[in-house]
mmCIF file with all atom_site columns, C-alpha atoms in Angstrom:
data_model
loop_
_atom_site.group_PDB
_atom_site.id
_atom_site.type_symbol
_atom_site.label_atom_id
_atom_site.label_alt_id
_atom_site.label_comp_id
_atom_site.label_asym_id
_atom_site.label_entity_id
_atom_site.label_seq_id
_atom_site.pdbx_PDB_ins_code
_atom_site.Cartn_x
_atom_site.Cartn_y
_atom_site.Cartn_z
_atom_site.occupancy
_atom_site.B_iso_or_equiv
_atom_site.pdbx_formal_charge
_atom_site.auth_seq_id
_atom_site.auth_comp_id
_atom_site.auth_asym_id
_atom_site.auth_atom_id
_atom_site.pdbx_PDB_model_num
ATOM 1   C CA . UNK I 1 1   ? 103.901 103.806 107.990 1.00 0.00 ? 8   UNK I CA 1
ATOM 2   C CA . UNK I 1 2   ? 105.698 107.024 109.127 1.00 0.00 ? 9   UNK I CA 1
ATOM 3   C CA . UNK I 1 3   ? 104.176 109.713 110.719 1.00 0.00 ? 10  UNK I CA 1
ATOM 4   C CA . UNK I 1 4   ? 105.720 113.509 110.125 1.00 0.00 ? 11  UNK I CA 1
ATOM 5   C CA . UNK I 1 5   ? 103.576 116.158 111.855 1.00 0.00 ? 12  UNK I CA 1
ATOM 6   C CA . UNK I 1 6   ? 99.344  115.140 110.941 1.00 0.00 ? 13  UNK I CA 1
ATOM 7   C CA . UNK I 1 7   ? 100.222 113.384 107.800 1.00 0.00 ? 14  UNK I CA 1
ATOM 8   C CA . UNK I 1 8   ? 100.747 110.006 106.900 1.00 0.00 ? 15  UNK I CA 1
ATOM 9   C CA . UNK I 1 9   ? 103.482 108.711 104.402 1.00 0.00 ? 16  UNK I CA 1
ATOM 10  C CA . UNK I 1 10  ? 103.262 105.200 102.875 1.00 0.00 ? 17  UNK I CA 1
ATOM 11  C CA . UNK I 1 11  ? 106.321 103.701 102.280 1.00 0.00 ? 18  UNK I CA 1
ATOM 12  C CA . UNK I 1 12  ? 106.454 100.807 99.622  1.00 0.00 ? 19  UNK I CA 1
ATOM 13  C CA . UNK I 1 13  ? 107.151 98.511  101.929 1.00 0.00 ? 20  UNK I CA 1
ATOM 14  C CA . UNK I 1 14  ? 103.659 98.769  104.101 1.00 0.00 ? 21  UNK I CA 1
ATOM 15  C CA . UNK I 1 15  ? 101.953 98.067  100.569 1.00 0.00 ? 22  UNK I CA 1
ATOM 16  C CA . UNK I 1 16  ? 104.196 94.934  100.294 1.00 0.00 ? 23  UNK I CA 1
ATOM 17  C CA . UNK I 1 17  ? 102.787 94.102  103.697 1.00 0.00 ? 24  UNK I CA 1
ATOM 18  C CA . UNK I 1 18  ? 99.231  94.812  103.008 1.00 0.00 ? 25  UNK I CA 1
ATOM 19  C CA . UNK I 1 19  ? 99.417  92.470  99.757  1.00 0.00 ? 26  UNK I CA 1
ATOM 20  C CA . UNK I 1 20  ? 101.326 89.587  102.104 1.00 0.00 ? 27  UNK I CA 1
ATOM 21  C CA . UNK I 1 21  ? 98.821  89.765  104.154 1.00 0.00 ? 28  UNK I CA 1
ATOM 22  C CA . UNK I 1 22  ? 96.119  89.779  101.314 1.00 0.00 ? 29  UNK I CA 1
ATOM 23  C CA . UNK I 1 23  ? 97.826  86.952  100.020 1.00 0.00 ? 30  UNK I CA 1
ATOM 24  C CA . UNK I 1 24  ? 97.888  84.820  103.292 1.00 0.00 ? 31  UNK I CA 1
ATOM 25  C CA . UNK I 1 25  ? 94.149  85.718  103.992 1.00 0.00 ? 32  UNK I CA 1
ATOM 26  C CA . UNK I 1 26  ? 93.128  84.428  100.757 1.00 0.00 ? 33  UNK I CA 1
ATOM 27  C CA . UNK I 1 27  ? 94.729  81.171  101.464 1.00 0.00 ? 34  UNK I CA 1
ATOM 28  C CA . UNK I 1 28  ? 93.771  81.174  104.788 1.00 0.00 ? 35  UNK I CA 1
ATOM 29  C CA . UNK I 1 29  ? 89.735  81.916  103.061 1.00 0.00 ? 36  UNK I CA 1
ATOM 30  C CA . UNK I 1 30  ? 90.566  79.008  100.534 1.00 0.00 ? 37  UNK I CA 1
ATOM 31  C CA . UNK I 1 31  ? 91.708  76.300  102.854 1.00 0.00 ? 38  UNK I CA 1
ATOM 32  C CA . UNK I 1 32  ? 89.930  76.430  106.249 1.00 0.00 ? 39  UNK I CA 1
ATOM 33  C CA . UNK I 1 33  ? 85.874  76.634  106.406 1.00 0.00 ? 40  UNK I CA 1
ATOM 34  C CA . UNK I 1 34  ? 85.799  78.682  109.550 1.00 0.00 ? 41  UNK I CA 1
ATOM 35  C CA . UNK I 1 35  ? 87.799  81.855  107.799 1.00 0.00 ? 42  UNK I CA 1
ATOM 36  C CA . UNK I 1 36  ? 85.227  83.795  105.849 1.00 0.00 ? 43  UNK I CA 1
ATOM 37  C CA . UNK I 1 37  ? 85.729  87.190  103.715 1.00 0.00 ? 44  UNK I CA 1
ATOM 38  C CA . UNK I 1 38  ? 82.845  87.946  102.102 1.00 0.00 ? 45  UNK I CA 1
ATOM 39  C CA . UNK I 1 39  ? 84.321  88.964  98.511  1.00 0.00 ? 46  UNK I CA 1
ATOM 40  C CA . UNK I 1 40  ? 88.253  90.757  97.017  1.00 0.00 ? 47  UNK I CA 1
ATOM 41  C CA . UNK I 1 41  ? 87.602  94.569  98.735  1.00 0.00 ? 48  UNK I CA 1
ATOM 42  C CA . UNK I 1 42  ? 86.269  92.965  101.671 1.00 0.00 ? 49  UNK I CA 1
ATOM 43  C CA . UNK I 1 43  ? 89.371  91.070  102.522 1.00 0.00 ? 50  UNK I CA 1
ATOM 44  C CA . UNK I 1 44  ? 91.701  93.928  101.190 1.00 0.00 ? 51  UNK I CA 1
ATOM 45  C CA . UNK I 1 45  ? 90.092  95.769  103.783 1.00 0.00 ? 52  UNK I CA 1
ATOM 46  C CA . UNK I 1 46  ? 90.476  93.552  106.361 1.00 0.00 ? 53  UNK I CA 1
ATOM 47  C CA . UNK I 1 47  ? 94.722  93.115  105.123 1.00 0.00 ? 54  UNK I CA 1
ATOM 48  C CA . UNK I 1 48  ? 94.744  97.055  105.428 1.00 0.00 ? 55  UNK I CA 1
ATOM 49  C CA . UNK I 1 49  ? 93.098  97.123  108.799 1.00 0.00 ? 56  UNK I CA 1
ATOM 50  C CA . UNK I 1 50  ? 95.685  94.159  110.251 1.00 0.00 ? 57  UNK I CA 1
ATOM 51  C CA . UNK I 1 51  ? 98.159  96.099  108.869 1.00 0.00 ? 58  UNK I CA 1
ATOM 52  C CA . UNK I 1 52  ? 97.291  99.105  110.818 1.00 0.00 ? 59  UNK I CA 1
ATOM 53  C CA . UNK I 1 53  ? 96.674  96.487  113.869 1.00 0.00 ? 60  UNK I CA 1
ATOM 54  C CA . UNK I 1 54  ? 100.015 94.944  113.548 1.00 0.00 ? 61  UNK I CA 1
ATOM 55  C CA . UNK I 1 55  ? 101.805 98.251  113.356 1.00 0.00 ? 62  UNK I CA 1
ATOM 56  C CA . UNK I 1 56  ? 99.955  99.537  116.480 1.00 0.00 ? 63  UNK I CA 1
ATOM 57  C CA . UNK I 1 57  ? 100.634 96.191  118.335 1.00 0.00 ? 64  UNK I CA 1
ATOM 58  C CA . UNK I 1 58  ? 104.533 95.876  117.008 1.00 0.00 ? 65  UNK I CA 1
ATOM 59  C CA . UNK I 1 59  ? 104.878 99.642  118.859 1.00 0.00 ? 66  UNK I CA 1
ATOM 60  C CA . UNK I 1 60  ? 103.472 98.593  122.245 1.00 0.00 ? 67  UNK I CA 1
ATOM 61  C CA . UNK I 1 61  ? 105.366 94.897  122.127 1.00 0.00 ? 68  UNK I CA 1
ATOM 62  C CA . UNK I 1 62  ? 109.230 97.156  121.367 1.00 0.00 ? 69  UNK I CA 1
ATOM 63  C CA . UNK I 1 63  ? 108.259 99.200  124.396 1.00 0.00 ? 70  UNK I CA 1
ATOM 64  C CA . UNK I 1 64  ? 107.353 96.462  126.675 1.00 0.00 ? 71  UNK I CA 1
ATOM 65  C CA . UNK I 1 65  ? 110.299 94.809  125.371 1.00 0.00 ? 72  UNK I CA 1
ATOM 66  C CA . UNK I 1 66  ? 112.595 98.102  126.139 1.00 0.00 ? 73  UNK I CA 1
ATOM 67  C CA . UNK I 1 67  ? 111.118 98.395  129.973 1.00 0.00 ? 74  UNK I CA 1
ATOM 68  C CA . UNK I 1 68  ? 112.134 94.429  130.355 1.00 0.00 ? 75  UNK I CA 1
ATOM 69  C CA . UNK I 1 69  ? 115.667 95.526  129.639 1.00 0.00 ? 76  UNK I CA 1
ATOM 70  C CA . UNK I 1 70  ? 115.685 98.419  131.399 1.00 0.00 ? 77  UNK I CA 1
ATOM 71  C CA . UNK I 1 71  ? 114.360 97.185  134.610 1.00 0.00 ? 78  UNK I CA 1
ATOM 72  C CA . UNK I 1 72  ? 116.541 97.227  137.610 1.00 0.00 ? 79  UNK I CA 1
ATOM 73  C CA . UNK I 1 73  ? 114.674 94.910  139.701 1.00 0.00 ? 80  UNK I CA 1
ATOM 74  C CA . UNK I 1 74  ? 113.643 91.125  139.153 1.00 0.00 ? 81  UNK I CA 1
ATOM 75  C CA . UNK I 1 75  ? 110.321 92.321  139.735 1.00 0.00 ? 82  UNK I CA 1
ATOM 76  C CA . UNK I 1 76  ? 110.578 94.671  137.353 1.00 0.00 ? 83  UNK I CA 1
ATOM 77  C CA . UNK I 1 77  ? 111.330 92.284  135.023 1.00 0.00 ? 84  UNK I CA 1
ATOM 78  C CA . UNK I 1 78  ? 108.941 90.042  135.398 1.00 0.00 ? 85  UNK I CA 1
ATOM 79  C CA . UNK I 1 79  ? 105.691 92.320  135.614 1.00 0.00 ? 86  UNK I CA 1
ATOM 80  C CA . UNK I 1 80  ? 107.243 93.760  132.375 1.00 0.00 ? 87  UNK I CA 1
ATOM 81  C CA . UNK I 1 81  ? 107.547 90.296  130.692 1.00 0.00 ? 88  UNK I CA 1
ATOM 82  C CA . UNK I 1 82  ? 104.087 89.660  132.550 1.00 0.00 ? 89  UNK I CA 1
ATOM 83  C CA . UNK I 1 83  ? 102.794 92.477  130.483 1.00 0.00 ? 90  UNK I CA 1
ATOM 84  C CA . UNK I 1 84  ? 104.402 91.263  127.099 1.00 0.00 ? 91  UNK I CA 1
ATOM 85  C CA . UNK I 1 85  ? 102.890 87.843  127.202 1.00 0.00 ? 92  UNK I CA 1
ATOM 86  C CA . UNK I 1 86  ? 99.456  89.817  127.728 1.00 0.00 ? 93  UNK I CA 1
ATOM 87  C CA . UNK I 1 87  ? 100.096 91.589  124.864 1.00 0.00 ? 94  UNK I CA 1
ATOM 88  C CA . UNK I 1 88  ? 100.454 88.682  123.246 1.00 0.00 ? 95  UNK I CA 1
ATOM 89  C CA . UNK I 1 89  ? 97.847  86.522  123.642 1.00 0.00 ? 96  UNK I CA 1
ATOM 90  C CA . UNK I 1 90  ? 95.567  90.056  124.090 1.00 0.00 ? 97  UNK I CA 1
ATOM 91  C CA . UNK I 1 91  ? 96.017  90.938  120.232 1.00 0.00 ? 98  UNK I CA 1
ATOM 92  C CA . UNK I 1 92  ? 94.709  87.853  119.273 1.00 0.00 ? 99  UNK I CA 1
ATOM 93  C CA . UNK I 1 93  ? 91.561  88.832  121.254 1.00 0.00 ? 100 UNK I CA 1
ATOM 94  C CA . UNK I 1 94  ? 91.796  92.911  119.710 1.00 0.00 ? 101 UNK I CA 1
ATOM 95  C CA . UNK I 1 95  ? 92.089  91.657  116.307 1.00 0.00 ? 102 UNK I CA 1
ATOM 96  C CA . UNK I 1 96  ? 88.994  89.560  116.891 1.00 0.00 ? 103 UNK I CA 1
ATOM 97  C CA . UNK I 1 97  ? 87.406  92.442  118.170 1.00 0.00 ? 104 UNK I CA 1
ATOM 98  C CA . UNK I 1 98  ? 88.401  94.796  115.652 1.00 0.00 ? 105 UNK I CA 1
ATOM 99  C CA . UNK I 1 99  ? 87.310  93.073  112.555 1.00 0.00 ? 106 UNK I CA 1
ATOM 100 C CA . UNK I 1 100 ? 84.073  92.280  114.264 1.00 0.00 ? 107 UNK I CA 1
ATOM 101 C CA . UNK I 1 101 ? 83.714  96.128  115.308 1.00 0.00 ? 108 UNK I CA 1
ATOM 102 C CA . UNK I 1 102 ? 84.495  96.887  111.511 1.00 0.00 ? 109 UNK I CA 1
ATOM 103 C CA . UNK I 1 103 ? 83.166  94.501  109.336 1.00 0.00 ? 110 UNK I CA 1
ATOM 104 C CA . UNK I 1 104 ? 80.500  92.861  111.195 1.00 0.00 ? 111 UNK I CA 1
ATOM 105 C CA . UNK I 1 105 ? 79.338  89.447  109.511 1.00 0.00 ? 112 UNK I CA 1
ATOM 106 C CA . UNK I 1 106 ? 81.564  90.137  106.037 1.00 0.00 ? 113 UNK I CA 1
ATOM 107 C CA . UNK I 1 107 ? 84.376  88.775  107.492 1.00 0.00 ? 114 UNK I CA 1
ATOM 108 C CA . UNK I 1 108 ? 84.838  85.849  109.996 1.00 0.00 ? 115 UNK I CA 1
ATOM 109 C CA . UNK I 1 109 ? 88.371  84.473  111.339 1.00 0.00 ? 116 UNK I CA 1
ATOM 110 C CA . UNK I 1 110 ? 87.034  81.219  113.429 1.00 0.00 ? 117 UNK I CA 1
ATOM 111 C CA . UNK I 1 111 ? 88.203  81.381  117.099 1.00 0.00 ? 118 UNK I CA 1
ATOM 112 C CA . UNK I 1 112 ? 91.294  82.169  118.809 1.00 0.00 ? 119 UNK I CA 1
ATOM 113 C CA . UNK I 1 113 ? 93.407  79.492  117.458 1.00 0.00 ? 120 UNK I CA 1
ATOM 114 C CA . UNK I 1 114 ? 92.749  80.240  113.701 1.00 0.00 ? 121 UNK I CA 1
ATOM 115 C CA . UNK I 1 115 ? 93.588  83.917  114.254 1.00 0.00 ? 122 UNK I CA 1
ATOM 116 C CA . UNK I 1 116 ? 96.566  82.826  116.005 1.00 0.00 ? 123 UNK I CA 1
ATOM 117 C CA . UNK I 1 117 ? 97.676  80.939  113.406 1.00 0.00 ? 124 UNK I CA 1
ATOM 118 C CA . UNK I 1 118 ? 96.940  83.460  110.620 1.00 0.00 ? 125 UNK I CA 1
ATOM 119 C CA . UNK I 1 119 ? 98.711  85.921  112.867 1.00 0.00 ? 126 UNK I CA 1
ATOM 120 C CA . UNK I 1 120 ? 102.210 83.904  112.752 1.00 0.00 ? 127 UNK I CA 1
ATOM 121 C CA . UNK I 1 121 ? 101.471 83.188  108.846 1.00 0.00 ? 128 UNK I CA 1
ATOM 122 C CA . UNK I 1 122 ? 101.019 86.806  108.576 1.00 0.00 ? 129 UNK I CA 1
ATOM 123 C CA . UNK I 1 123 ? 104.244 87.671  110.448 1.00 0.00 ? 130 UNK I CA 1
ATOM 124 C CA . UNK I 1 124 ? 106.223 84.672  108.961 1.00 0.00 ? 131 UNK I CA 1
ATOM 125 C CA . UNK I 1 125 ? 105.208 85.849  105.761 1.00 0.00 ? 132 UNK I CA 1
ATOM 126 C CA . UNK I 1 126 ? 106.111 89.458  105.917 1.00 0.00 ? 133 UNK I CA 1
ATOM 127 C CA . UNK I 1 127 ? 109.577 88.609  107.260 1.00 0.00 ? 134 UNK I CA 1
ATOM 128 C CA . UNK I 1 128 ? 110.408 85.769  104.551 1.00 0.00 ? 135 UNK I CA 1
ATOM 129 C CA . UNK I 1 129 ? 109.597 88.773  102.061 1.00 0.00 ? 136 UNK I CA 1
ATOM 130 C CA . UNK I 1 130 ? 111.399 91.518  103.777 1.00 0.00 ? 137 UNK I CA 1
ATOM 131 C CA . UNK I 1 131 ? 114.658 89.650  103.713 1.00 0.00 ? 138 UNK I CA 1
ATOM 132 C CA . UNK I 1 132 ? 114.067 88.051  100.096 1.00 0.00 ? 139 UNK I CA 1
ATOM 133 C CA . UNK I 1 133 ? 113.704 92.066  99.125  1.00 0.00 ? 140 UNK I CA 1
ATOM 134 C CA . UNK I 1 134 ? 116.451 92.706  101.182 1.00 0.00 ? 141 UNK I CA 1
ATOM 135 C CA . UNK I 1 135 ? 118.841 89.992  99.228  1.00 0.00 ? 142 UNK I CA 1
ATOM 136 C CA . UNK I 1 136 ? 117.679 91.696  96.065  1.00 0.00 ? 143 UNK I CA 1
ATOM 137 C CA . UNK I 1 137 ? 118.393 95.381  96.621  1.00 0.00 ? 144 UNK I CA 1
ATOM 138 C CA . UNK I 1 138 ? 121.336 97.065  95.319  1.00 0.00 ? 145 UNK I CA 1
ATOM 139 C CA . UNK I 1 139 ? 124.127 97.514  98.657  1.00 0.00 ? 146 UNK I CA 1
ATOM 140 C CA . UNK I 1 140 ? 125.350 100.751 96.229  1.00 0.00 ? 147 UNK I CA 1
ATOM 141 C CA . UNK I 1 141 ? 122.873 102.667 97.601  1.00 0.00 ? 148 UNK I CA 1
ATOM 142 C CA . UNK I 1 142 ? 121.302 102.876 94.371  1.00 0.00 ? 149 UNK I CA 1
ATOM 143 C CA . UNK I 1 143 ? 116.770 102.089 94.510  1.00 0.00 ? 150 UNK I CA 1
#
C-alpha cells in the first residue's frame, strides 16, 4: 500500500497478498487443530490485518537492515543486527498480540511456533506469486 498525502491507494498487488495470505490461513485452519478462524470474514479479516502487520514490520526490518550497512563501527553493526533479530522473533510475539487485541477468541494461531511457521508460509507464498506474476507480465510495458 502507498501512501500520498492522508489517503491510501491499493495497488493490485496488496489484494494479491491479502488473498495469499487468505489462502495459506485456510490451509493452515484445515490442517493443524491449534489454528482456529471462526468462519470466511473472520479469517479475511485476520489476512487483511497481517497484511497491514507485514507491511508495517517489512518497513522497520529495511531500516534496521540500512543502519547495519551504514554503520561505521563493529559495534554498530552488531547492536543493529542485535536489533534485527529482535525484530524478528518480536513480530511473531506482535502478531500474536494483535490478532488477540482484535479478534479476541474468533481467531486462534496456537503458540509461537505455529505463527512462525504460518509467517514463512505467508512470506514464501507471496514471493512464489510475485515472481510467477512477474514471469507473466508483458516486458513492453504494456498492463
Amino acid at each position: 500500500m502507498t501512501t500520498e498525502g492522508a489517503s491510501v491507494r491499493i495497488r493490485a498487488v496488496d489484494l494479491v497478498d491479502v488473498f495469499v495470505y487468505l489462502v495459506v490461513l485456510g490451509l493452515f485452519t484445515q490442517f493443524l487443530p491449534n489454528v482456529i478462524t471462526e468462519s470466511f470474514l473472520v479469517s479475511l479479516l485476520t489476512a487483511v490485518l497481517f497484511k497491514l502487520a507485514l507491511e508495517v514490520i517489512a518497513v522497520l526490518k529495511t531500516r534496521i537492515l540500512d543502519r547495519v550497512r551504514a554503520a561505521r563501527t563493529p559495534a554498530g553493526k552488531t547492536l543493529n543486527a542485535a536489533l534485527l533479530m529482535l525484530l524478528g522473533a518480536g513480530s511473531k510475539f506482535v502478531i500474536l498480540w494483535l490478532t488477540d487485541l482484535v479478534f479476541g477468541d474468533a481467531v486462534q494461531l496456537g503458540g509461537f511456533f505455529s505463527v512462525t511457521l504460518l509467517i514463512v508460509v505467508l512470506m514464501l507464498a507471496r514471493a512464489g506469486i510475485r515472481l510467477l506474476v512477474d514471469r507473466t507480465r508483458p516486458r513492453d510495458g504494456t498492463a
